[in-house]
Coordinates of C-alpha atoms and ligand atoms in Angstrom, one line a residue:
M1 CA 42.5 -13.1 21.2
T2 CA 43.3 -14.2 17.7
G3 CA 42.3 -17.9 17.3
N4 CA 43.8 -19.6 20.3
I5 CA 46.7 -17.3 20.8
P6 CA 46.6 -14.7 23.6
D7 CA 47.2 -11.1 22.5
D8 CA 50.2 -10.5 24.8
K9 CA 52.0 -13.5 23.2
I10 CA 51.4 -12.1 19.8
Q11 CA 52.8 -8.8 20.9
L12 CA 55.8 -10.5 22.3
M13 CA 56.4 -12.3 19.0
R14 CA 55.8 -9.1 17.0
E15 CA 58.5 -7.3 19.0
G16 CA 60.9 -10.2 19.1
V17 CA 60.8 -11.8 15.7
D18 CA 63.7 -11.0 13.4
I19 CA 62.0 -10.4 10.0
L20 CA 65.3 -10.0 8.3
E21 CA 66.4 -13.5 9.4
L22 CA 63.0 -15.0 8.5
V23 CA 62.9 -13.5 5.0
S24 CA 66.5 -14.3 4.4
R25 CA 65.7 -18.0 4.6
Y26 CA 63.7 -17.6 1.4
V27 CA 65.1 -14.5 -0.4
Q28 CA 68.7 -13.4 -0.9
L29 CA 68.8 -9.9 0.4
K30 CA 71.3 -7.1 -0.1
R31 CA 71.6 -4.1 2.2
S32 CA 70.5 -0.8 0.7
G33 CA 70.4 2.1 3.2
A34 CA 67.9 1.3 5.9
N35 CA 66.4 -1.5 3.8
H36 CA 67.4 -4.9 2.5
V37 CA 66.4 -5.6 -1.1
G38 CA 66.1 -8.8 -3.2
L39 CA 64.0 -10.5 -5.8
C40 CA 60.4 -10.9 -4.8
P41 CA 59.4 -14.4 -3.9
F42 CA 55.7 -13.7 -4.7
H43 CA 56.1 -12.7 -8.3
T44 CA 58.6 -13.3 -11.0
E45 CA 61.1 -10.5 -11.6
K46 CA 64.6 -9.8 -12.8
T47 CA 65.4 -6.6 -10.9
P48 CA 64.8 -6.5 -7.2
S49 CA 61.7 -4.6 -6.0
F50 CA 61.2 -6.5 -2.8
S51 CA 62.4 -4.7 0.3
V52 CA 62.6 -5.5 4.0
N53 CA 62.9 -2.9 6.7
P54 CA 64.3 -4.5 9.8
G55 CA 63.8 -1.4 11.9
R56 CA 60.0 -1.3 11.3
Q57 CA 59.9 -5.1 11.0
I58 CA 58.0 -5.0 7.7
F59 CA 58.5 -6.1 4.1
K60 CA 57.1 -4.6 0.9
C61 CA 57.2 -5.4 -2.8
F62 CA 56.9 -2.4 -5.1
G63 CA 56.4 -4.7 -8.0
C64 CA 53.3 -6.7 -7.0
G65 CA 52.3 -4.6 -4.0
V66 CA 52.5 -7.4 -1.4
G67 CA 53.7 -6.3 2.0
G68 CA 53.2 -6.7 5.8
D69 CA 54.9 -8.0 8.9
A70 CA 56.7 -11.2 9.7
F71 CA 53.4 -13.1 10.2
E72 CA 52.1 -12.0 6.9
F73 CA 55.3 -13.0 5.2
L74 CA 55.2 -16.5 6.6
M75 CA 51.5 -16.9 5.9
R76 CA 52.1 -16.0 2.2
I77 CA 55.3 -17.9 1.6
E78 CA 54.2 -21.1 3.3
G79 CA 50.5 -20.9 2.6
L80 CA 49.6 -20.8 6.3
S81 CA 46.7 -19.4 8.3
F82 CA 47.5 -16.8 10.9
P83 CA 47.4 -19.2 13.8
E84 CA 49.6 -21.6 12.0
A85 CA 52.2 -18.9 11.2
A86 CA 52.0 -17.6 14.8
L87 CA 52.5 -21.1 16.1
R88 CA 55.6 -21.6 14.0
I89 CA 57.1 -18.3 15.0
A90 CA 56.3 -19.0 18.6
S91 CA 58.0 -22.4 18.6
E92 CA 61.1 -20.9 17.0
M93 CA 61.3 -18.1 19.5
G94 CA 60.7 -20.5 22.3
I95 CA 57.4 -18.8 23.3
D96 CA 55.0 -21.3 24.8
I97 CA 51.6 -20.5 23.5
E98 CA 50.1 -23.9 23.4
E99 CA 50.4 -25.3 26.9
R100 CA 47.6 -23.6 28.7
R101 CA 45.4 -23.2 25.6
L102 CA 45.0 -26.8 24.5
S103 CA 42.2 -28.8 26.0
P104 CA 43.3 -32.2 27.5
E105 CA 41.8 -33.8 24.4
E106 CA 43.8 -31.6 22.1
E107 CA 46.9 -32.1 24.1
R108 CA 46.5 -35.9 23.9
R109 CA 46.1 -35.6 20.1
R110 CA 49.1 -33.4 19.7
Q111 CA 51.2 -35.9 21.7
E112 CA 49.9 -38.8 19.7
H113 CA 50.7 -37.0 16.4
E114 CA 54.2 -36.2 17.5
S115 CA 54.8 -39.7 18.6
L116 CA 53.5 -41.1 15.3
Q117 CA 55.7 -38.7 13.4
R118 CA 58.7 -40.0 15.3
V119 CA 57.9 -43.5 14.3
N120 CA 57.7 -42.5 10.7
A121 CA 61.0 -40.7 10.9
I122 CA 62.6 -43.9 12.3
A123 CA 61.1 -46.0 9.5
A124 CA 62.2 -43.5 6.9
E125 CA 65.7 -43.5 8.2
F126 CA 65.7 -47.3 8.2
F127 CA 64.5 -47.5 4.6
H128 CA 67.0 -44.9 3.5
R129 CA 70.0 -46.6 5.1
Q130 CA 68.9 -49.9 3.6
L131 CA 68.9 -48.3 0.1
L132 CA 72.2 -46.7 0.5
D133 CA 74.2 -49.5 2.2
A134 CA 72.4 -52.8 2.5
P135 CA 73.7 -55.6 0.2
Q136 CA 70.1 -56.9 -0.4
A137 CA 69.2 -53.4 -1.8
E138 CA 71.5 -54.0 -4.8
D139 CA 68.7 -54.7 -7.2
C140 CA 66.9 -51.6 -6.0
R141 CA 70.0 -49.4 -6.5
Q142 CA 70.4 -50.9 -10.0
Y143 CA 66.8 -50.2 -10.8
L144 CA 67.2 -46.6 -9.8
N145 CA 70.4 -46.3 -11.7
R146 CA 68.7 -47.6 -14.8
R147 CA 66.2 -44.8 -14.4
G148 CA 69.0 -42.3 -13.9
Y149 CA 69.0 -41.9 -10.2
G150 CA 72.3 -42.2 -8.3
R151 CA 73.2 -42.0 -4.7
T152 CA 72.9 -38.2 -4.7
S153 CA 69.3 -38.2 -5.9
A154 CA 68.5 -41.0 -3.6
T155 CA 69.7 -38.8 -0.7
E156 CA 68.1 -35.7 -2.0
Y157 CA 64.7 -37.3 -2.3
Q158 CA 65.1 -39.4 0.8
L159 CA 64.3 -42.5 -1.1
G160 CA 64.4 -45.9 0.6
Y161 CA 64.3 -49.6 0.2
A162 CA 62.1 -52.0 2.2
P163 CA 63.9 -55.4 2.4
D164 CA 62.1 -58.3 0.9
R165 CA 61.5 -59.9 4.2
W166 CA 58.4 -60.3 6.5
D167 CA 59.8 -58.6 9.5
A168 CA 62.8 -56.4 8.7
L169 CA 61.1 -53.2 9.7
T170 CA 59.1 -54.9 12.5
K171 CA 62.4 -56.0 14.1
H172 CA 64.1 -52.7 13.6
L173 CA 61.2 -50.8 15.2
Q174 CA 61.3 -53.3 18.1
Q175 CA 65.0 -52.6 18.6
Q176 CA 64.3 -48.9 18.6
G177 CA 61.8 -49.3 21.4
V178 CA 58.8 -48.3 19.2
D179 CA 55.4 -49.2 20.5
P180 CA 54.1 -51.7 17.9
A181 CA 50.6 -50.3 18.4
E182 CA 51.8 -47.0 16.9
A183 CA 53.5 -48.7 14.0
R184 CA 50.2 -50.6 13.4
T185 CA 48.3 -47.3 13.5
L186 CA 50.5 -46.0 10.8
G187 CA 50.0 -49.1 8.8
L188 CA 53.8 -49.8 8.7
I189 CA 53.3 -53.2 10.3
R190 CA 50.3 -55.5 10.6
R191 CA 49.3 -58.2 13.1
R192 CA 49.9 -61.7 11.9
E193 CA 46.6 -63.7 11.6
K194 CA 47.7 -67.1 12.5
S195 CA 50.7 -66.6 14.7
Q196 CA 52.2 -64.2 17.2
G197 CA 53.7 -60.9 16.2
D198 CA 53.5 -58.5 13.2
Y199 CA 54.7 -58.4 9.6
D200 CA 55.9 -55.5 7.4
L201 CA 53.5 -53.8 5.0
F202 CA 56.3 -52.8 2.6
R203 CA 58.5 -55.7 1.4
G204 CA 60.9 -55.7 -1.5
R205 CA 59.9 -52.2 -2.6
L206 CA 61.4 -48.8 -3.4
I207 CA 60.1 -46.4 -0.9
F208 CA 59.0 -42.8 -1.4
P209 CA 58.5 -40.7 1.7
I210 CA 55.4 -38.5 1.6
H211 CA 55.6 -35.2 3.5
D212 CA 53.0 -32.9 5.0
L213 CA 53.2 -29.1 4.6
S214 CA 55.6 -28.8 7.5
G215 CA 58.0 -31.2 5.9
R216 CA 57.2 -34.1 8.3
I217 CA 56.9 -37.6 6.9
V218 CA 53.3 -38.7 7.2
A219 CA 53.2 -41.7 4.9
F220 CA 55.1 -43.8 2.4
G221 CA 54.6 -45.0 -1.1
G222 CA 56.2 -48.3 -2.2
R223 CA 56.9 -49.3 -5.7
I224 CA 57.6 -52.9 -6.7
L225 CA 60.8 -53.6 -8.5
G226 CA 60.2 -55.1 -11.9
E227 CA 56.9 -56.6 -12.7
G228 CA 54.2 -57.7 -10.3
Q229 CA 51.1 -56.5 -8.6
P230 CA 50.2 -54.2 -7.1
K231 CA 52.7 -51.9 -8.7
Y232 CA 52.3 -49.4 -5.9
I233 CA 51.1 -49.6 -2.3
N234 CA 50.7 -46.7 0.0
S235 CA 50.4 -46.2 3.7
P236 CA 46.8 -46.3 4.8
E237 CA 45.0 -43.3 6.3
S238 CA 46.1 -42.6 9.9
P239 CA 45.7 -39.8 12.4
I240 CA 48.5 -38.0 10.7
Y241 CA 47.8 -39.0 7.1
H242 CA 44.7 -38.0 5.1
K243 CA 45.5 -38.9 1.6
G244 CA 42.8 -36.6 0.2
Q245 CA 44.7 -33.7 1.7
V246 CA 48.3 -34.5 0.9
L247 CA 50.1 -34.1 -2.4
F248 CA 53.4 -35.8 -3.1
G249 CA 56.1 -33.2 -3.6
L250 CA 54.1 -30.2 -2.4
Y251 CA 56.4 -29.5 0.5
A252 CA 59.5 -29.3 -1.7
A253 CA 57.7 -27.6 -4.6
R254 CA 55.6 -25.0 -2.8
Q255 CA 57.8 -22.1 -3.3
A256 CA 58.4 -22.8 -7.0
I257 CA 54.7 -23.1 -7.4
R258 CA 54.0 -19.8 -5.7
Q259 CA 56.6 -18.1 -7.7
A260 CA 55.2 -19.4 -11.0
A261 CA 51.6 -19.1 -9.7
E262 CA 51.3 -22.4 -11.6
V263 CA 51.5 -26.0 -10.7
V264 CA 52.0 -29.1 -12.9
L265 CA 49.9 -32.0 -11.6
V266 CA 51.2 -35.5 -12.5
E267 CA 50.1 -39.0 -11.4
G268 CA 53.2 -40.8 -10.3
Y269 CA 56.1 -40.4 -8.0
F270 CA 58.5 -40.9 -10.8
D271 CA 56.8 -38.3 -13.0
Q272 CA 57.3 -35.8 -10.1
L273 CA 60.9 -36.7 -9.6
A274 CA 61.7 -36.7 -13.3
L275 CA 60.3 -33.2 -13.8
A276 CA 62.0 -31.9 -10.6
R277 CA 65.3 -33.4 -11.8
A278 CA 64.9 -31.7 -15.2
G279 CA 64.5 -28.4 -13.3
V280 CA 60.7 -28.2 -13.5
N281 CA 60.2 -27.6 -9.8
N282 CA 56.6 -26.6 -9.6
V283 CA 55.3 -30.2 -9.8
V284 CA 53.2 -32.3 -7.5
A285 CA 51.8 -35.8 -7.8
T286 CA 48.5 -37.3 -6.6
C287 CA 50.2 -40.6 -5.8
G288 CA 47.7 -43.1 -6.8
T289 CA 44.6 -41.5 -5.3
A290 CA 42.1 -39.4 -7.3
L291 CA 42.2 -35.7 -6.9
T292 CA 39.9 -34.4 -4.2
V293 CA 38.2 -31.1 -3.4
E294 CA 40.7 -30.7 -0.6
H295 CA 43.6 -31.1 -3.0
A296 CA 42.1 -28.5 -5.3
Q297 CA 41.8 -26.1 -2.4
L298 CA 45.3 -26.8 -1.3
L299 CA 46.6 -26.1 -4.7
K300 CA 44.6 -22.8 -4.8
R301 CA 46.6 -21.6 -1.8
Y302 CA 49.7 -21.6 -4.0
A303 CA 48.7 -21.4 -7.7
K304 CA 46.4 -19.6 -10.1
R305 CA 46.8 -22.2 -12.8
V306 CA 47.0 -26.0 -12.9
L307 CA 48.6 -27.9 -15.7
L308 CA 47.4 -31.5 -15.8
L309 CA 49.9 -34.0 -17.1
F310 CA 48.3 -37.4 -17.0
D311 CA 49.0 -40.5 -19.2
D312 CA 47.5 -40.2 -22.6
D313 CA 45.3 -43.3 -22.4
K314 CA 41.7 -43.9 -21.5
A315 CA 42.4 -43.9 -17.8
G316 CA 44.5 -40.8 -18.0
R317 CA 41.8 -38.9 -19.9
A318 CA 39.2 -40.0 -17.4
A319 CA 41.4 -38.7 -14.6
T320 CA 42.0 -35.4 -16.4
F321 CA 38.3 -34.8 -16.8
K322 CA 37.5 -35.9 -13.3
S323 CA 40.1 -33.4 -12.0
M324 CA 38.7 -30.7 -14.2
E325 CA 35.3 -31.0 -12.5
L326 CA 37.0 -30.4 -9.1
L327 CA 39.4 -27.7 -10.2
L328 CA 37.2 -25.4 -12.3
P329 CA 34.7 -24.5 -9.6
T330 CA 37.6 -23.3 -7.3
G331 CA 38.4 -20.7 -10.0
L332 CA 41.8 -22.3 -10.8
E333 CA 42.6 -22.0 -14.5
T334 CA 43.1 -25.5 -15.7
A335 CA 45.0 -26.6 -18.8
V336 CA 46.3 -29.9 -20.2
I337 CA 49.8 -30.8 -21.3
E338 CA 49.8 -33.3 -24.1
L339 CA 52.7 -35.7 -24.7
E340 CA 52.9 -38.1 -27.6
V341 CA 50.8 -41.2 -27.2
G342 CA 52.7 -43.8 -25.1
E343 CA 55.0 -41.3 -23.4
D344 CA 55.1 -40.4 -19.8
P345 CA 56.9 -37.3 -18.5
D346 CA 59.9 -39.4 -17.5
S347 CA 60.4 -41.1 -20.9
F348 CA 59.5 -38.0 -22.8
L349 CA 62.2 -36.0 -21.0
Q350 CA 64.8 -38.6 -21.5
K351 CA 64.0 -38.8 -25.2
H352 CA 63.5 -35.2 -26.1
G353 CA 65.2 -33.2 -23.3
K354 CA 64.1 -30.1 -21.3
E355 CA 63.6 -27.6 -24.1
V356 CA 61.1 -29.7 -26.0
F357 CA 59.3 -30.3 -22.8
A358 CA 59.2 -26.6 -22.0
A359 CA 57.6 -26.1 -25.4
Q360 CA 54.9 -28.6 -24.4
L361 CA 54.3 -26.7 -21.2
Q362 CA 53.8 -23.5 -23.2
A363 CA 51.5 -25.3 -25.5
A364 CA 49.1 -26.5 -22.8
R365 CA 45.5 -26.1 -23.8
P366 CA 42.5 -25.2 -21.8
V367 CA 41.0 -28.4 -20.4
I368 CA 37.5 -27.4 -21.6
E369 CA 38.8 -27.3 -25.1
L370 CA 40.0 -30.9 -24.8
F371 CA 36.9 -32.0 -23.2
M372 CA 34.8 -30.6 -26.0
E373 CA 37.0 -32.4 -28.5
D374 CA 36.9 -35.6 -26.6
R375 CA 33.1 -35.6 -26.2
L376 CA 32.4 -34.6 -29.8
S377 CA 34.8 -37.1 -31.3
A378 CA 33.4 -39.9 -29.1
A379 CA 29.8 -39.0 -30.0
P380 CA 28.0 -41.3 -32.3
S381 CA 27.2 -39.5 -35.5
G382 CA 23.6 -38.2 -36.0
A383 CA 21.6 -35.6 -34.2
A384 CA 21.0 -37.5 -30.9
G385 CA 24.7 -38.3 -30.5
V386 CA 25.9 -34.7 -31.2
S387 CA 23.2 -33.1 -29.0
R388 CA 24.1 -35.5 -26.1
A389 CA 27.8 -34.5 -26.4
A390 CA 26.8 -30.8 -26.6
Q391 CA 24.8 -31.3 -23.4
Q392 CA 27.8 -32.8 -21.6
V393 CA 30.0 -29.9 -22.7
L394 CA 27.4 -27.4 -21.5
E395 CA 27.3 -29.1 -18.1
M396 CA 31.0 -28.4 -17.8
L397 CA 30.8 -24.9 -19.1
V398 CA 28.6 -24.1 -16.1
L399 CA 31.6 -24.6 -13.9
L400 CA 33.7 -22.0 -15.6
P401 CA 34.0 -18.9 -13.4
N402 CA 35.1 -16.6 -16.3
P403 CA 32.2 -15.4 -18.4
L404 CA 34.5 -14.5 -21.3
E405 CA 35.8 -18.0 -21.4
V406 CA 32.2 -19.3 -21.3
D407 CA 31.3 -17.1 -24.2
L408 CA 34.2 -18.2 -26.3
S409 CA 33.6 -21.8 -25.6
L410 CA 29.9 -21.5 -26.5
K411 CA 30.9 -20.0 -29.9
E412 CA 33.4 -22.8 -30.4
L413 CA 30.8 -25.4 -29.5
A414 CA 28.3 -23.8 -31.9
R415 CA 30.8 -23.9 -34.7
R416 CA 31.7 -27.5 -34.2
T417 CA 28.2 -28.8 -33.7
E418 CA 26.4 -26.4 -36.0
I419 CA 23.9 -25.8 -33.3
E420 CA 22.8 -22.1 -33.0
V421 CA 24.8 -20.3 -30.4
D422 CA 21.7 -18.7 -28.9
L423 CA 20.1 -22.1 -28.4
L424 CA 23.2 -23.3 -26.6
R425 CA 23.2 -20.2 -24.4
Q426 CA 19.6 -20.9 -23.5
Q427 CA 20.4 -24.4 -22.7
L428 CA 23.3 -23.3 -20.5
E429 CA 21.0 -21.0 -18.6
Q430 CA 18.6 -23.8 -18.0
I431 CA 21.3 -26.1 -16.7
K432 CA 22.4 -23.3 -14.4
S433 CA 19.0 -22.8 -12.9
Q434 CA 18.5 -26.5 -12.5
L435 CA 21.7 -26.6 -10.5
L436 CA 20.7 -23.6 -8.4
E437 CA 17.3 -25.2 -7.7
R438 CA 19.0 -28.4 -6.6
S439 CA 21.4 -26.6 -4.3
A440 CA 18.6 -24.5 -2.9
R441 CA 16.7 -27.7 -2.1
Q442 CA 19.8 -29.1 -0.4
K443 CA 20.1 -25.9 1.6
R444 CA 16.7 -26.2 3.1
V445 CA 18.3 -28.7 5.4
P446 CA 19.0 -26.4 8.4
A447 CA 22.6 -25.1 8.4
P448 CA 24.7 -26.0 11.4
R449 CA 26.8 -23.8 13.8
L450 CA 25.6 -20.2 13.5
E451 CA 22.2 -20.9 14.9
E452 CA 20.0 -17.9 14.5
T453 CA 19.4 -16.1 11.2
V454 CA 19.4 -12.4 11.8
P455 CA 16.5 -11.0 9.8
L456 CA 17.7 -8.4 7.3
P457 CA 16.3 -4.9 7.9
S458 CA 13.6 -4.4 5.3
E459 CA 14.6 -1.0 3.9
P460 CA 14.8 -0.9 0.1
A461 CA 18.1 -1.9 -1.4
A462 CA 19.1 1.6 -2.4
E463 CA 18.8 2.9 1.1
Q464 CA 20.7 0.0 2.5
Q465 CA 23.6 0.8 0.2
R466 CA 23.6 4.4 1.2
A467 CA 23.9 3.2 4.7
L468 CA 27.1 1.3 4.0
T469 CA 30.1 3.4 4.8
P470 CA 33.1 2.9 2.4
A471 CA 34.9 1.2 5.2
D472 CA 32.1 -1.3 5.8
A473 CA 31.7 -1.9 2.1
K474 CA 35.4 -2.7 1.8
L475 CA 35.3 -5.0 4.9
L476 CA 32.2 -6.8 3.6
K477 CA 34.1 -7.6 0.4
L478 CA 37.0 -8.9 2.4
L479 CA 34.6 -11.0 4.4
I480 CA 33.1 -12.4 1.2
F481 CA 36.3 -13.2 -0.7
E482 CA 39.0 -13.8 1.9
P483 CA 38.1 -16.9 3.9
D484 CA 40.7 -16.1 6.6
V485 CA 39.2 -12.6 7.1
R486 CA 35.8 -14.3 7.4
Q487 CA 37.2 -16.7 10.0
Q488 CA 38.7 -13.9 12.1
I489 CA 35.5 -12.0 12.0
V490 CA 33.6 -15.0 13.2
E491 CA 36.0 -15.7 16.0
Q492 CA 36.1 -12.1 17.2
E493 CA 32.4 -11.3 16.6
V494 CA 30.8 -9.2 13.9
E495 CA 30.0 -6.4 16.3
T496 CA 33.6 -5.5 17.0
F497 CA 34.2 -4.9 13.3
F498 CA 31.0 -3.3 11.9
F499 CA 29.4 -0.3 13.5
D500 CA 25.7 -0.1 12.7
A501 CA 23.1 -2.8 13.1
A502 CA 22.4 -3.1 9.4
S503 CA 26.0 -3.8 8.5
C504 CA 26.2 -6.3 11.4
A505 CA 23.1 -8.1 10.2
L506 CA 24.4 -8.2 6.7
A507 CA 27.8 -9.5 7.7
T508 CA 26.2 -12.2 9.9
E509 CA 24.0 -13.3 7.1
L510 CA 26.9 -13.4 4.7
I511 CA 28.9 -15.5 7.2
R512 CA 26.0 -17.9 7.4
Q513 CA 25.6 -18.2 3.7
L514 CA 29.3 -18.7 3.1
Q515 CA 30.2 -21.0 6.0
D516 CA 30.6 -24.1 3.9
V517 CA 31.4 -22.6 0.6
A518 CA 34.6 -23.5 -1.3
S519 CA 37.1 -20.7 -1.8
G520 CA 36.5 -19.2 -5.2
Q521 CA 32.8 -20.1 -5.1
E522 CA 31.6 -17.2 -3.0
L523 CA 30.1 -15.3 -5.8
T524 CA 28.4 -18.4 -7.2
R525 CA 26.8 -19.0 -3.9
L526 CA 25.7 -15.4 -3.4
Q527 CA 24.1 -15.4 -6.9
Q528 CA 21.7 -17.9 -5.5
R529 CA 20.5 -15.2 -3.1
P530 CA 19.6 -12.2 -5.2
E531 CA 17.9 -10.4 -2.3
L532 CA 21.1 -10.6 -0.4
L533 CA 23.3 -9.8 -3.3
E534 CA 21.5 -6.5 -4.0
R535 CA 22.2 -5.3 -0.5
L536 CA 25.9 -5.6 -1.1
P537 CA 28.3 -2.9 -2.4
Q538 CA 27.9 -2.6 -6.1
P539 CA 29.6 -3.5 -8.3
L540 CA 30.7 -6.5 -6.3
L541 CA 34.2 -6.6 -7.8
Y542 CA 37.0 -7.7 -5.6
D543 CA 40.7 -7.0 -6.2
P544 CA 42.9 -9.2 -3.9
A545 CA 45.3 -6.3 -3.8
E546 CA 42.8 -4.6 -1.4
Y547 CA 43.9 -7.2 1.1
A548 CA 47.4 -7.9 0.1
G549 CA 49.9 -7.2 2.8
A550 CA 47.5 -5.6 5.1
G551 CA 46.3 -8.8 6.7
R552 CA 45.6 -8.9 10.4
Q553 CA 46.7 -5.3 11.0
M554 CA 44.0 -4.1 8.7
L555 CA 41.4 -6.0 10.6
E556 CA 42.7 -4.7 13.9
S557 CA 42.5 -1.1 12.6
Y558 CA 38.8 -1.8 11.6
Q559 CA 38.2 -3.0 15.2
Q560 CA 39.9 0.0 16.6
K561 CA 37.9 2.4 14.5
T562 CA 34.6 0.8 15.3
A563 CA 35.5 0.8 19.0
D564 CA 36.3 4.5 18.7
R565 CA 33.0 5.3 17.0
R566 CA 31.1 3.4 19.7
R567 CA 33.0 5.3 22.4
R568 CA 32.2 8.7 20.8
Q569 CA 28.6 7.7 20.5
Q570 CA 28.4 6.8 24.2
L571 CA 30.0 10.1 25.1
K572 CA 27.4 11.9 23.1
G573 CA 24.8 10.1 25.0
Y574 CA 26.1 11.4 28.3
S575 CA 26.4 15.0 27.2
Ligands
ZN1 ZN1 56.4 -8.9 -5.8

């Protein structure tokens, strides 16, 4: 069993899936002997080093080292977990792996989601047709034209228009036989307070559809035409829409983001469209909500670096620094693109064109640098003001995962404030230990799920380490740094992966410690447990290439080897 999917079904998929067809949807491939080659979608290259072998049903990039089977490819390119990728392949192959596996409650929820998505699709189609053809949408079409969007872009981005009436959508949904309760759940319509019936949420607005990672429309954003308040309204949260987890444009941009390993984060729908239209495809928008931890983690599935492009006003700055606090701890490199005061991406591009904008992208500066500048320039002059600002900067430096960057920033801060760098360093350490203390206090609240804490064997650390086989050491690292490996080990039980009791105990304890940790924060968490840390393979460096391409098969081979060792041991016992 892997997740909820029976092994025989996985076997069936593995044998039946056409990896060539799957990869060809994303990569242009050319035949070359037994292989098909093309440009790698996982790194930027000019000559093809990416190769698919349909006979063996595998792919491999000789440039960046990524490789694996069809599941692995789909997981990487779409940012899916193994069960998600398997589900998708299964549904395309017509293999039914859900039916018997879902509990009645899960099945009810699945049907509800499907049904809600259908309602959104009907609404999206209605809005879109209105925009393209309805006489009353003329103002909206002109508005779009003024911003440079014609019929083609309206179609490409599935834009829509909500008529300026109380019941246009309500009536349409009725005619389509939609259950009004479902439309209410989605927030598309609301019950009238004083009379019978419902009224539309979106009226007289330009409509942007918001997609989830499978490309389904889960919500809408509506912009007022001309002046008036509120400028934007969005669908409320619903069973299929959690705004903290959805980013506008991510579905369309995800491959460009992965390829560049970089994502530009903007605030508005039009910023996103303007950049996409100018050929900057790795762009997503927060659409009116503040960035969340979930957003940051979502971005980390696709990118290594985030470029923040917010308005250059007080609110924009505040949003930039708020986002910084969420992004830095995930290990995402974070930089800021600065435009001239009063410009947004749309107006900037129209005025200066793509090349100048590309130069601005290149010139993006580390967010911590900007934060330092901002705090110090805002600080009242005098010792108290400067030291307060320095303190604020140090509190952010604690979040930087890269010690080199911390060091450089400390020196820069020392230079600007004329505070001794050693003093700043001391202060930084103090902030760090206060944070650790605080999180240790919070941790004393008993952790959920994995109930018992397996006591660690009490041998000295050196002996422990000698006890770790190279295979166990490697797997422990994977367990620490690859959340999906950790998940699989939890699901399939530690003992099937690790051979001896000490490794099993160590793995169990690591799982317990890391169960609620954000990806990228594993090391920070473990640093709070020095006695655990010293039992781990040293140095605890992790190279993602150790895992790249191996995925699930690698884990299966660990299980196989462990099972073999157990069998040999049992045989020995008999002889
Ligand atoms: Zn590659």
